[in-house]
Coordinates of C-alpha atoms in Angstrom, one line a residue:
A7 CA 7.6 -14.6 -40.2
Y8 CA 9.5 -11.2 -40.1
Y9 CA 12.3 -12.6 -42.2
E10 CA 9.9 -14.3 -44.7
A11 CA 8.1 -11.0 -45.2
K12 CA 11.3 -9.2 -45.9
L13 CA 12.5 -11.9 -48.3
R14 CA 9.3 -12.1 -50.4
P15 CA 10.7 -9.9 -53.3
F16 CA 13.4 -12.6 -53.9
R17 CA 10.7 -15.2 -54.4
F18 CA 8.5 -13.3 -56.9
S19 CA 8.1 -15.2 -60.2
L20 CA 10.3 -12.6 -61.7
P21 CA 12.7 -12.2 -58.6
R22 CA 13.7 -8.7 -57.6
P23 CA 17.4 -8.0 -57.7
G24 CA 19.2 -7.7 -54.4
A25 CA 21.8 -9.2 -52.1
T26 CA 21.9 -10.8 -48.8
L27 CA 24.3 -12.8 -46.5
Q28 CA 25.2 -16.3 -47.6
E29 CA 23.9 -17.6 -44.2
I30 CA 20.4 -16.0 -45.0
A31 CA 20.4 -17.4 -48.6
N32 CA 21.2 -20.9 -47.3
K33 CA 18.8 -20.8 -44.2
F34 CA 15.8 -19.7 -46.3
S35 CA 16.6 -21.6 -49.5
L36 CA 16.7 -18.4 -51.7
P37 CA 16.9 -18.8 -55.4
D38 CA 20.2 -18.6 -57.3
T39 CA 19.2 -15.1 -58.6
V40 CA 20.1 -13.7 -55.2
E41 CA 23.6 -12.3 -54.9
T42 CA 25.5 -12.8 -51.7
I43 CA 27.3 -10.0 -50.0
E44 CA 30.3 -12.2 -49.4
N45 CA 30.6 -12.7 -53.2
I46 CA 30.4 -9.0 -53.9
S47 CA 32.9 -7.8 -51.4
P48 CA 35.0 -10.7 -50.2
L49 CA 36.9 -10.1 -46.9
S50 CA 40.4 -11.5 -46.9
N51 CA 42.7 -11.0 -43.8
D52 CA 43.1 -7.2 -43.6
H53 CA 41.4 -6.0 -46.8
L54 CA 38.1 -6.0 -48.8
L55 CA 38.2 -7.0 -52.4
L56 CA 36.2 -4.8 -54.6
G57 CA 36.4 -6.3 -58.1
N58 CA 40.1 -6.3 -59.0
E59 CA 41.0 -3.7 -56.3
Q60 CA 42.0 -4.2 -52.7
L61 CA 40.7 -1.9 -50.0
P62 CA 43.0 -2.2 -47.0
L63 CA 41.0 -2.0 -43.7
S64 CA 43.9 0.1 -42.3
S65 CA 42.8 2.9 -44.7
L66 CA 39.4 3.2 -43.1
A67 CA 38.3 5.1 -40.0
E68 CA 38.9 2.8 -37.0
T69 CA 35.2 2.4 -36.4
F70 CA 34.7 0.5 -39.7
R71 CA 37.5 -2.0 -39.4
E72 CA 35.8 -4.8 -37.5
G73 CA 32.6 -6.0 -36.0
P74 CA 29.1 -4.6 -36.8
H75 CA 30.3 -1.5 -38.6
L76 CA 32.4 -3.5 -41.0
S77 CA 29.3 -5.7 -41.6
C78 CA 27.3 -2.5 -42.3
L79 CA 30.0 -1.3 -44.7
R80 CA 29.9 -4.5 -46.6
N81 CA 26.1 -4.3 -46.8
A82 CA 26.4 -0.7 -48.3
I83 CA 29.1 -1.8 -50.8
A84 CA 26.8 -4.6 -51.9
G85 CA 23.9 -2.1 -52.4
V86 CA 25.9 0.2 -54.4
A87 CA 27.3 -2.6 -56.5
M88 CA 23.8 -3.9 -57.3
L89 CA 22.8 -0.3 -58.5
I90 CA 25.9 0.4 -60.6
Q91 CA 26.4 -3.2 -61.6
S92 CA 30.0 -3.3 -60.6
P93 CA 31.9 -2.8 -57.3
P94 CA 32.6 0.8 -56.4
S95 CA 36.2 2.2 -56.5
A96 CA 38.3 1.5 -53.4
D97 CA 39.4 5.1 -53.3
I98 CA 35.8 6.4 -53.4
V99 CA 34.8 4.0 -50.7
A100 CA 37.6 5.1 -48.4
D101 CA 36.8 8.7 -49.0
V102 CA 33.1 8.3 -48.2
V103 CA 33.7 6.1 -45.1
N104 CA 36.3 8.4 -43.6
S105 CA 34.1 11.5 -44.0
Y106 CA 30.9 9.8 -42.9
Q107 CA 28.9 11.5 -40.1
G108 CA 26.1 9.0 -39.7
L109 CA 22.3 9.2 -40.3
P110 CA 19.6 10.9 -38.2
S111 CA 18.1 8.4 -35.8
R112 CA 20.6 5.6 -36.6
Q113 CA 22.9 5.7 -33.5
E114 CA 23.0 9.5 -33.9
I115 CA 25.1 11.3 -31.3
V116 CA 23.0 14.2 -30.2
P117 CA 24.8 17.3 -29.1
S118 CA 24.5 17.9 -25.3
K119 CA 26.5 19.9 -22.8
D120 CA 25.6 17.8 -19.7
G121 CA 28.6 15.5 -19.8
R122 CA 26.7 12.5 -21.1
R123 CA 26.3 11.0 -24.6
W124 CA 22.7 11.1 -25.9
V125 CA 22.3 8.6 -28.7
N126 CA 19.2 8.8 -30.8
D127 CA 18.6 5.4 -32.4
A128 CA 14.9 5.9 -33.0
L129 CA 14.9 3.8 -36.1
A130 CA 15.9 0.7 -34.2
T131 CA 12.4 -0.7 -34.0
I132 CA 13.3 -4.4 -33.8
P133 CA 15.2 -6.2 -31.0
E134 CA 18.1 -7.1 -33.4
A135 CA 18.8 -3.5 -34.1
V136 CA 19.0 -2.8 -30.4
I137 CA 21.5 -5.6 -30.0
H138 CA 23.6 -4.0 -32.7
A139 CA 23.5 -0.6 -30.9
L140 CA 24.5 -2.2 -27.6
S141 CA 27.5 -3.9 -29.3
R142 CA 28.8 -0.4 -29.8
F143 CA 28.2 1.0 -26.3
R144 CA 28.3 -2.1 -24.1
Q145 CA 31.6 -1.0 -22.5
D146 CA 29.8 2.2 -21.3
H147 CA 27.3 2.7 -18.5
V148 CA 24.1 2.8 -20.5
H149 CA 20.5 3.9 -19.7
L150 CA 18.5 2.2 -22.4
L151 CA 15.1 3.5 -23.3
L152 CA 12.8 0.7 -24.7
G153 CA 9.2 0.9 -25.7
G154 CA 6.4 1.3 -28.2
A155 CA 3.9 -0.8 -30.0
D156 CA 3.8 -4.6 -29.5
R157 CA 4.2 -6.3 -32.9
G158 CA 4.5 -9.8 -31.4
Q159 CA 8.4 -9.8 -31.5
N160 CA 10.5 -12.0 -29.3
F161 CA 12.8 -10.2 -26.9
T162 CA 14.6 -13.2 -25.4
A163 CA 17.9 -12.6 -27.3
L164 CA 17.8 -8.9 -26.4
A165 CA 17.4 -9.8 -22.7
S166 CA 20.4 -12.1 -22.9
T167 CA 22.5 -9.4 -24.4
I168 CA 21.5 -7.0 -21.6
S169 CA 22.0 -9.7 -19.0
S170 CA 25.6 -10.2 -20.1
A171 CA 26.4 -6.5 -19.5
P172 CA 25.3 -5.4 -15.9
N173 CA 26.1 -1.8 -16.8
I174 CA 23.0 -1.6 -19.0
I175 CA 19.9 -0.3 -17.2
P176 CA 16.7 -0.6 -19.3
L177 CA 13.9 1.9 -18.9
V178 CA 10.7 0.4 -20.4
F179 CA 7.4 1.9 -21.4
G180 CA 4.5 1.5 -23.8
S181 CA 2.7 -1.6 -25.1
I182 CA 5.8 -3.8 -25.0
A183 CA 6.5 -3.0 -21.3
E184 CA 4.5 -5.9 -20.0
K185 CA 6.3 -8.4 -22.3
L186 CA 9.7 -6.8 -21.4
D187 CA 8.7 -7.0 -17.7
R188 CA 8.3 -10.8 -18.0
V189 CA 11.4 -11.5 -19.9
F190 CA 13.6 -9.2 -17.8
T191 CA 12.2 -10.7 -14.6
D192 CA 12.8 -14.3 -15.9
Q193 CA 16.5 -13.3 -16.5
D194 CA 16.9 -11.3 -13.2
I195 CA 17.6 -8.1 -15.1
P196 CA 17.1 -4.9 -13.0
F197 CA 14.9 -2.3 -14.9
N198 CA 12.7 0.6 -14.5
R199 CA 9.1 0.5 -15.7
C200 CA 7.8 4.0 -16.7
E201 CA 4.4 5.3 -17.6
S202 CA 5.4 6.9 -20.8
Y203 CA 8.3 7.7 -23.1
E204 CA 8.6 11.2 -21.7
D205 CA 8.7 9.7 -18.2
A206 CA 11.5 7.4 -19.2
L207 CA 13.4 10.3 -20.6
S208 CA 12.9 12.3 -17.5
L209 CA 14.1 9.5 -15.3
A210 CA 17.2 8.8 -17.5
A211 CA 18.1 12.6 -17.3
L212 CA 17.7 12.5 -13.6
V213 CA 19.8 9.4 -12.7
A214 CA 22.3 8.8 -15.5
P215 CA 25.8 9.9 -14.2
K216 CA 28.2 12.0 -16.2
G217 CA 30.2 10.1 -18.7
S218 CA 27.3 7.6 -19.2
V219 CA 25.2 7.0 -22.4
I220 CA 21.5 7.7 -22.7
L221 CA 20.4 5.5 -25.6
F222 CA 17.0 5.6 -27.2
S223 CA 16.9 2.4 -29.1
P224 CA 13.3 1.4 -28.6
A225 CA 13.0 -2.1 -30.1
A226 CA 9.4 -1.2 -31.1
A227 CA 7.6 1.1 -33.5
S228 CA 5.9 4.3 -32.4
E229 CA 2.4 4.3 -31.0
A230 CA -0.1 6.9 -29.8
P231 CA 0.4 9.6 -28.7
H232 CA 3.5 9.7 -31.0
A233 CA 2.9 9.7 -34.7
N234 CA 6.2 8.2 -35.9
Y235 CA 9.9 7.8 -35.2
V236 CA 10.6 11.4 -36.3
E237 CA 8.4 12.8 -33.5
R238 CA 10.1 10.6 -30.8
A239 CA 13.5 11.5 -32.2
D240 CA 12.7 15.3 -31.9
I241 CA 11.5 14.8 -28.4
F242 CA 14.8 13.0 -27.6
R243 CA 16.9 15.8 -29.2
T244 CA 15.0 18.4 -27.2
A245 CA 15.7 16.5 -23.9
A246 CA 19.3 16.2 -24.8
A247 CA 19.6 19.9 -25.5

C-alpha cells in the first residue's frame, strides 16, 4: 500500500513525469511513460554514463563509489536529468559530489566533543530508510534510537538487519515500541524499551562508549508531544552538544 500510494502519479490519466528503478517499474507494471534510472545513468564497470560522457567512479569521493550512496547518486542524477531534460555534465556531477556535505536530518553527523559520533537521521521515518542508515554504520558499535507514531508498517526486515549485526543495540519508545518489542523478541534481539524519546537519548548518552555511534533513525514519524521531525532533530542536536 505504501508503494502504491507513492506510485499513484505515474498512473494518472496524464502520467506525471518521473523516474524509478527498473525493478520497481516491472514489479508494479508501471506505464511506458516512466523513465528508468538505469536508462538515464547506466553503470558500466567503473564508470557512470551520462549521455555521451563517462564519469569515472574513481573521480568521486570514496563514499559514493559503491553501495547505497552510489544508488542515491544515480537517483539524484535521474532527478536532475528529468528537470533539465538531459543528463548533467560529468564535471559538474564530480564537483558537486566531492564538495557535498549532506542534508540536515539525513544521516547528519552532529558536532560533539564526547568522543562519540552522533548521527541525526530524523527523516528516516520508514524501516527501509533505517536499513539504509545501518548499511553505512553496521561496522560500528551503534546505539539505535527507534520510535514514534505507528503507521502500520512492517519491521521484520529491519529486525533481520539488526539481528545480523550484534553490535547494534536498539532503544525503542513511542507508539511503535510494542510492535518492535514483539518482533525483536521473536528474533532474540536484545533491546532497551524507554518511556520517551528523551529517556532513550539520556540512556544512549549514559551507556554508549567512546568511539561508538548514537544513531537517531526512528523508523516512524513524530507524534505528541513532538510536533515534527525538526523538533526531534533539534532535541538530538542539543543532546549531542
